PDB file of C-alpha atoms and ligand atoms in Angstrom:
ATOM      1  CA  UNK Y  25     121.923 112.152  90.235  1.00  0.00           C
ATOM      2  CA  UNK Y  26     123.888 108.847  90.303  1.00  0.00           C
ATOM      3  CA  UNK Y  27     122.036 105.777  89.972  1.00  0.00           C
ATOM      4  CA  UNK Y  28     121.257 103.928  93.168  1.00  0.00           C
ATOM      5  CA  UNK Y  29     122.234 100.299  93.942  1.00  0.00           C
ATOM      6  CA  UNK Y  30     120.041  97.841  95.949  1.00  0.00           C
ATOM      7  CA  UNK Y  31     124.379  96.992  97.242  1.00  0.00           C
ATOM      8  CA  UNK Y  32     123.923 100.035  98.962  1.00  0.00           C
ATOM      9  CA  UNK Y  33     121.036  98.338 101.234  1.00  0.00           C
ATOM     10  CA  UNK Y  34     122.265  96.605 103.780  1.00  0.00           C
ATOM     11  CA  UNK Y  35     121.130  94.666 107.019  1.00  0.00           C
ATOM     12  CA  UNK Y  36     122.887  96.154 110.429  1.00  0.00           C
ATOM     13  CA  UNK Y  37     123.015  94.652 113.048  1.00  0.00           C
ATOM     14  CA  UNK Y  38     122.058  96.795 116.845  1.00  0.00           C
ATOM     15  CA  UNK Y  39     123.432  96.409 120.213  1.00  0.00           C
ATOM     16  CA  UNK Y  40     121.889  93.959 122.420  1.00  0.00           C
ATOM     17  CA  UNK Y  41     121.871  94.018 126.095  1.00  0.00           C
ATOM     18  CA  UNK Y  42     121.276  90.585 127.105  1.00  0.00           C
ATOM     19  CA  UNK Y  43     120.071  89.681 130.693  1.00  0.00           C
ATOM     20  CA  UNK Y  44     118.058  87.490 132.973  1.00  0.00           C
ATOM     21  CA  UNK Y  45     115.483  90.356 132.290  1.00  0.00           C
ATOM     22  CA  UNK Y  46     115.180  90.261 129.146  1.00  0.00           C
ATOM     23  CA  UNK Y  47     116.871  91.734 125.742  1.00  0.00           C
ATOM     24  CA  UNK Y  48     117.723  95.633 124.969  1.00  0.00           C
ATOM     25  CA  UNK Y  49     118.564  97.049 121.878  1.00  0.00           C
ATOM     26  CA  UNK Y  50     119.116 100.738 121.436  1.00  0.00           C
ATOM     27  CA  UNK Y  51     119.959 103.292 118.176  1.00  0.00           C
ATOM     28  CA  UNK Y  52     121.786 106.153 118.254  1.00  0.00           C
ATOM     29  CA  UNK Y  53     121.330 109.188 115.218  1.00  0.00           C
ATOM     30  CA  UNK Y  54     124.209 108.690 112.714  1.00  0.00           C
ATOM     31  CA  UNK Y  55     125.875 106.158 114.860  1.00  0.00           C
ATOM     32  CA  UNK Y  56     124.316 102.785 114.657  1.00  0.00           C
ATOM     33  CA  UNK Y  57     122.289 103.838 111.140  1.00  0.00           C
ATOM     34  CA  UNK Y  58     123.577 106.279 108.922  1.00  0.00           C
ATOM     35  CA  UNK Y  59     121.138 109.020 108.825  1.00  0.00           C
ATOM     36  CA  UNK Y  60     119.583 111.315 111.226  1.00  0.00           C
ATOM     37  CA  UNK Y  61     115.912 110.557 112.518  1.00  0.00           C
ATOM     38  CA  UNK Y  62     113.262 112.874 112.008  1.00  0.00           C
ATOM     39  CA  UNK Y  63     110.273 110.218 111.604  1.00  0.00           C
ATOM     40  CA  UNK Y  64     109.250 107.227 113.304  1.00  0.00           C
ATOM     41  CA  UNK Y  65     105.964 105.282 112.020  1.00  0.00           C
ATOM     42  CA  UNK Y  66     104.702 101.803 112.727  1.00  0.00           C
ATOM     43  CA  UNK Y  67     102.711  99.218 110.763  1.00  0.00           C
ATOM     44  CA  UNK Y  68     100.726  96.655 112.715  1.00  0.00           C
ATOM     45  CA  UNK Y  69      97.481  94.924 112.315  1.00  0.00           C
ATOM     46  CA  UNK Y  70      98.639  94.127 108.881  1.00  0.00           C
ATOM     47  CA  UNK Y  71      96.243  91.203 107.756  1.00  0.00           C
ATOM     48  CA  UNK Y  72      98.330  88.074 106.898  1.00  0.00           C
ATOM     49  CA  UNK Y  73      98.844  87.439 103.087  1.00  0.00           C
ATOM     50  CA  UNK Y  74      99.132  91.328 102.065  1.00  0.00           C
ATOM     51  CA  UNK Y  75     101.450  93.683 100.800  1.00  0.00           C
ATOM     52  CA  UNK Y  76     102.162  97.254 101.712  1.00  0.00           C
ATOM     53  CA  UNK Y  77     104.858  99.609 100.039  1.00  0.00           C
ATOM     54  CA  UNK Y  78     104.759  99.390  96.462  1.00  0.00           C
ATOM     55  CA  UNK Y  79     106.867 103.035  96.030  1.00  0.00           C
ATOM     56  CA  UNK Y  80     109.969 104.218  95.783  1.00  0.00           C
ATOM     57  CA  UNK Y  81     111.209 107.760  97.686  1.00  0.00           C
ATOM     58  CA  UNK Y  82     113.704 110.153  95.928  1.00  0.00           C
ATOM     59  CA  UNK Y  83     115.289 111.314  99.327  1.00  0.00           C
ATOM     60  CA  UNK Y  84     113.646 109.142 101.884  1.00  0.00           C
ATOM     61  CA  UNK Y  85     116.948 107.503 103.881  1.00  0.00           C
ATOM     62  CA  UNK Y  86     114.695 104.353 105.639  1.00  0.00           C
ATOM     63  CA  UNK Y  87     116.025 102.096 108.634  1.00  0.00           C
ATOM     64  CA  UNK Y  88     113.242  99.126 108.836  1.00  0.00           C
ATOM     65  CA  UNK Y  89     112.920  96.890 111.736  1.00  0.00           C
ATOM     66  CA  UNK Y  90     110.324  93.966 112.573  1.00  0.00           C
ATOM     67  CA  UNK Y  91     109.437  94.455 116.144  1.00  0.00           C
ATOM     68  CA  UNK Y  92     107.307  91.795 116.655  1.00  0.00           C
ATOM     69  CA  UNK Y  93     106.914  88.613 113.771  1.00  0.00           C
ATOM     70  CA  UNK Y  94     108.157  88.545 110.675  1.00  0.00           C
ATOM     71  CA  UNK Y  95     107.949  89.911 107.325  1.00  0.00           C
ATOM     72  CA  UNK Y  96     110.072  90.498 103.914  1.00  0.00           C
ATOM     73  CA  UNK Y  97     110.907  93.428 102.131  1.00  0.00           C
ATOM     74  CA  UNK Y  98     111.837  93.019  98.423  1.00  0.00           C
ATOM     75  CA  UNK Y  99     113.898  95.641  97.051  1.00  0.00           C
ATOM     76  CA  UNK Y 100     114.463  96.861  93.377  1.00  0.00           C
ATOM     77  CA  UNK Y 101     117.048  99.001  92.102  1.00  0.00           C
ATOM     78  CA  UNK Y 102     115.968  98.777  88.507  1.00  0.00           C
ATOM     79  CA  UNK Y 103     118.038  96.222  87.427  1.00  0.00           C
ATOM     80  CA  UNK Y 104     118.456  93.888  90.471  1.00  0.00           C
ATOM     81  CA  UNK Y 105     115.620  92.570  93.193  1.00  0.00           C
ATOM     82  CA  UNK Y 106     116.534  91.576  96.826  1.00  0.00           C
ATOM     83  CA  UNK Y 107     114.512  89.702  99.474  1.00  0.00           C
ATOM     84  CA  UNK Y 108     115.155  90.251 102.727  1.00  0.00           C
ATOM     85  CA  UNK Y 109     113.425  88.381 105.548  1.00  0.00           C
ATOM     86  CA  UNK Y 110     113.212  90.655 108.999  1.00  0.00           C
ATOM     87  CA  UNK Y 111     112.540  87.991 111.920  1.00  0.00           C
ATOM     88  CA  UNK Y 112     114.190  90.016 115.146  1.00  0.00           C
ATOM     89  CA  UNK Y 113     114.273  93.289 116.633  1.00  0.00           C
ATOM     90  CA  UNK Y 114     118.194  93.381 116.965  1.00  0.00           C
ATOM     91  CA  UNK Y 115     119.189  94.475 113.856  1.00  0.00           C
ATOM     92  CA  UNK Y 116     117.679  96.275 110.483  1.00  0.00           C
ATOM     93  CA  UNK Y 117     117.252  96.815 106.973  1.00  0.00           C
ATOM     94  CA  UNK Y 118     119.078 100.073 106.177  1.00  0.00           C
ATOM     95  CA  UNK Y 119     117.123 101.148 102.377  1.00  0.00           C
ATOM     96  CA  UNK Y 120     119.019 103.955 101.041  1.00  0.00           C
ATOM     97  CA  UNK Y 121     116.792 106.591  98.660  1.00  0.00           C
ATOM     98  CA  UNK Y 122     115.376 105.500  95.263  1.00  0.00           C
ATOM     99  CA  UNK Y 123     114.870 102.038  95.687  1.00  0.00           C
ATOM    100  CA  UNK Y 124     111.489 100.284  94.129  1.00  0.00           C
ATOM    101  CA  UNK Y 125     110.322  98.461  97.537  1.00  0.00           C
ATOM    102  CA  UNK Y 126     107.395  96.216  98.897  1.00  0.00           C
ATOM    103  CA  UNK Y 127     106.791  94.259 102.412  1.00  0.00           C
ATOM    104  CA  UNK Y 128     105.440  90.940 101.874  1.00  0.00           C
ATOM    105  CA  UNK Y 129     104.659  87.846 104.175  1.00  0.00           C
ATOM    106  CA  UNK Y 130     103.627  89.771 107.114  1.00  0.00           C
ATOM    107  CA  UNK Y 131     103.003  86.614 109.860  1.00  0.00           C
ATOM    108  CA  UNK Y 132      99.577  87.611 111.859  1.00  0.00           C
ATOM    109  CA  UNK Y 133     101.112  89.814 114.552  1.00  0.00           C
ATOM    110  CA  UNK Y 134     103.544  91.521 113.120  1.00  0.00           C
ATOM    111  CA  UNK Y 135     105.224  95.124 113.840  1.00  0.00           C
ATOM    112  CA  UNK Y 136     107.096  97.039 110.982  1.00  0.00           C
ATOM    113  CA  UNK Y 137     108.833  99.893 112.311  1.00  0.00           C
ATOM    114  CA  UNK Y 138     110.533 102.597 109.805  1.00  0.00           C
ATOM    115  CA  UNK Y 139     113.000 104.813 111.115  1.00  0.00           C
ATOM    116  CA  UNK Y 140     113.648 107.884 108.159  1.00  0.00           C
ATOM    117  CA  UNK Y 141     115.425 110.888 107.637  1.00  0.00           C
ATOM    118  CA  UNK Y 142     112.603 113.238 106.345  1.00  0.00           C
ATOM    119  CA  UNK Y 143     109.035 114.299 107.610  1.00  0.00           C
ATOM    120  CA  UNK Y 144     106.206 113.282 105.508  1.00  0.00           C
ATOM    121  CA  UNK Y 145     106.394 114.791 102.343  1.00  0.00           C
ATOM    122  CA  UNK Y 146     104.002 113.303  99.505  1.00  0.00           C
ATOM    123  CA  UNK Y 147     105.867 114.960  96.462  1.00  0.00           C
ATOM    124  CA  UNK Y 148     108.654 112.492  97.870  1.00  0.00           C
ATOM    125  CA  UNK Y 149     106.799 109.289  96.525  1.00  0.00           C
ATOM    126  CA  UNK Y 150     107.250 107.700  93.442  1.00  0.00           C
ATOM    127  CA  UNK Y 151     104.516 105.833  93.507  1.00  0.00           C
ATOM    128  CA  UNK Y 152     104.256 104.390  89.495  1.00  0.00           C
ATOM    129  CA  UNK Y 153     106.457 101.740  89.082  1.00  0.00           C
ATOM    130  CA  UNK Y 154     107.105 102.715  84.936  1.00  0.00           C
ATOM    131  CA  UNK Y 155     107.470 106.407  86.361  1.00  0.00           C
ATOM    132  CA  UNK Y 156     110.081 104.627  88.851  1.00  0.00           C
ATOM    133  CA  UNK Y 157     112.079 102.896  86.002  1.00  0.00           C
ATOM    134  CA  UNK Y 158     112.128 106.229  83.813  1.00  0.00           C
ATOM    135  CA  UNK Y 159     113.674 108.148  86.289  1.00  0.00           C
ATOM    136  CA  UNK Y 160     116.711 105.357  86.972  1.00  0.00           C
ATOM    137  CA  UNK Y 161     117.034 105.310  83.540  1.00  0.00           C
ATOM    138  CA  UNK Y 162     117.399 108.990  83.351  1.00  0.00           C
ATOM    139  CA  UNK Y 163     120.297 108.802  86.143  1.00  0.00           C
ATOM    140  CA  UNK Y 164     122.043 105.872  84.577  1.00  0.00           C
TER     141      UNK Y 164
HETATM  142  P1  TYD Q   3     101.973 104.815 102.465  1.00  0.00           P
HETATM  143  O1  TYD Q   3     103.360 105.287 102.697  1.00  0.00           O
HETATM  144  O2  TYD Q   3     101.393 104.962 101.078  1.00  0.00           O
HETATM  145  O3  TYD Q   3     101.870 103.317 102.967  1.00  0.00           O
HETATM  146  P2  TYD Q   3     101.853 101.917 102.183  1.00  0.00           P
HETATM  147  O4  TYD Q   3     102.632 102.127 100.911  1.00  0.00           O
HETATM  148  O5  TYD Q   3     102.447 100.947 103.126  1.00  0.00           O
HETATM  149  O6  TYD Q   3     100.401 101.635 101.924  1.00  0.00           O
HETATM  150  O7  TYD Q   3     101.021 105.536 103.508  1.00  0.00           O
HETATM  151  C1  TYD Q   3      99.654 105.224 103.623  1.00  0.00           C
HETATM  152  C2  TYD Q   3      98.909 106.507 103.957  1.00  0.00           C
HETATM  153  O8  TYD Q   3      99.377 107.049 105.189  1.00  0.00           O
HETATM  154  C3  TYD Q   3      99.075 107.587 102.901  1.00  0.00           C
HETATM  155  O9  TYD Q   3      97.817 108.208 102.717  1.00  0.00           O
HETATM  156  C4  TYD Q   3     100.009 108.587 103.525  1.00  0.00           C
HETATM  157  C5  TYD Q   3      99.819 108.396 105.011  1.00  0.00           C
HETATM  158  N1  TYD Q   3     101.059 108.624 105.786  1.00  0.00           N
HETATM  159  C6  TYD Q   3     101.196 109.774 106.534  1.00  0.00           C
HETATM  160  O10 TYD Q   3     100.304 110.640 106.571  1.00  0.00           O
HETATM  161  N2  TYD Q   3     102.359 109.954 107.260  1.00  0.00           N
HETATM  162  C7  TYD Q   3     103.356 109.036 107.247  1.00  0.00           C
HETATM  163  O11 TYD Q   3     104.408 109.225 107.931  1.00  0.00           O
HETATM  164  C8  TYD Q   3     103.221 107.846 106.442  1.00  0.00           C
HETATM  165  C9  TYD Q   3     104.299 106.791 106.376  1.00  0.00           C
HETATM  166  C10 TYD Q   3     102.043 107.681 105.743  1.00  0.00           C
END
């Protein structure tokens, strides 16, 4: 497998329907990210000050999206970290598979919502962070 880059991950911005109502923003499969969905899952209630996330997936495709507040996520490709703050629901952090990652800074109210490519799968999670950098190293 080739090594991944954290260059890969990228923020995308979403269509926004702007009107005296209110804002829209929809995604389409494959056309505004670029995966298919076969997962949705939400974090909330997340107590301010903690982190969540310390893993890395080997196939997990992950579209991340702060609904509500704010939060970062820090990613690692094994050689270079990225912060990323989320702060609006109109665009995205697209993480692309086997990337180190962590959410950080959750502000009290906050909504994290993943959009990913597989179903849950355990076996998918690397959840070591020395078992992480062994296995970069072994596609480098
Ligand atoms: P995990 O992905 O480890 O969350 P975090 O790294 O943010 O703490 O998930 C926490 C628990 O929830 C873990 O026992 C697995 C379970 N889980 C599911 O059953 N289905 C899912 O889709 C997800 C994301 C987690």
């Amino acid at each position: 497998m080739t090594q991944r880059s954290v260059n890969e991950c990228r923020i995308i911005d979403l269509p926004k329907i702007s009107d005296s109502r209110g804002n829209l923003t929809f995604i389409e499969n494959s056309n505004h990210i670029p995966f298919d969905i076969k997962r949705v899952y939400y974090l909330y209630d997340v107590p301010g000050g903690s982190d969540r996330g310390s893993h890395a997936h080997r196939n997990l495709h992950q579209f991340i999206i702060a609904m509500s507040g704010s939060f970062d996520v820090v990613l690692d490709d094994g050689r270079q970290k990225k912060r990323f703050q989320l702060n609006r629901s109109h665009y995205g952090l697209y993480v692309c598979p086997m990337m180190w990652r962590y959410l950080d800074n959750f502000s009290s109210g906050s909504v994290c919502l993943a959009l990913v490519s597989e179903k849950y799968i355990e076996d998918d999670y690397i959840r070591e962070y020395d078992t992480y950098l062994s296995a970069v190293r072994e596609d480098a």
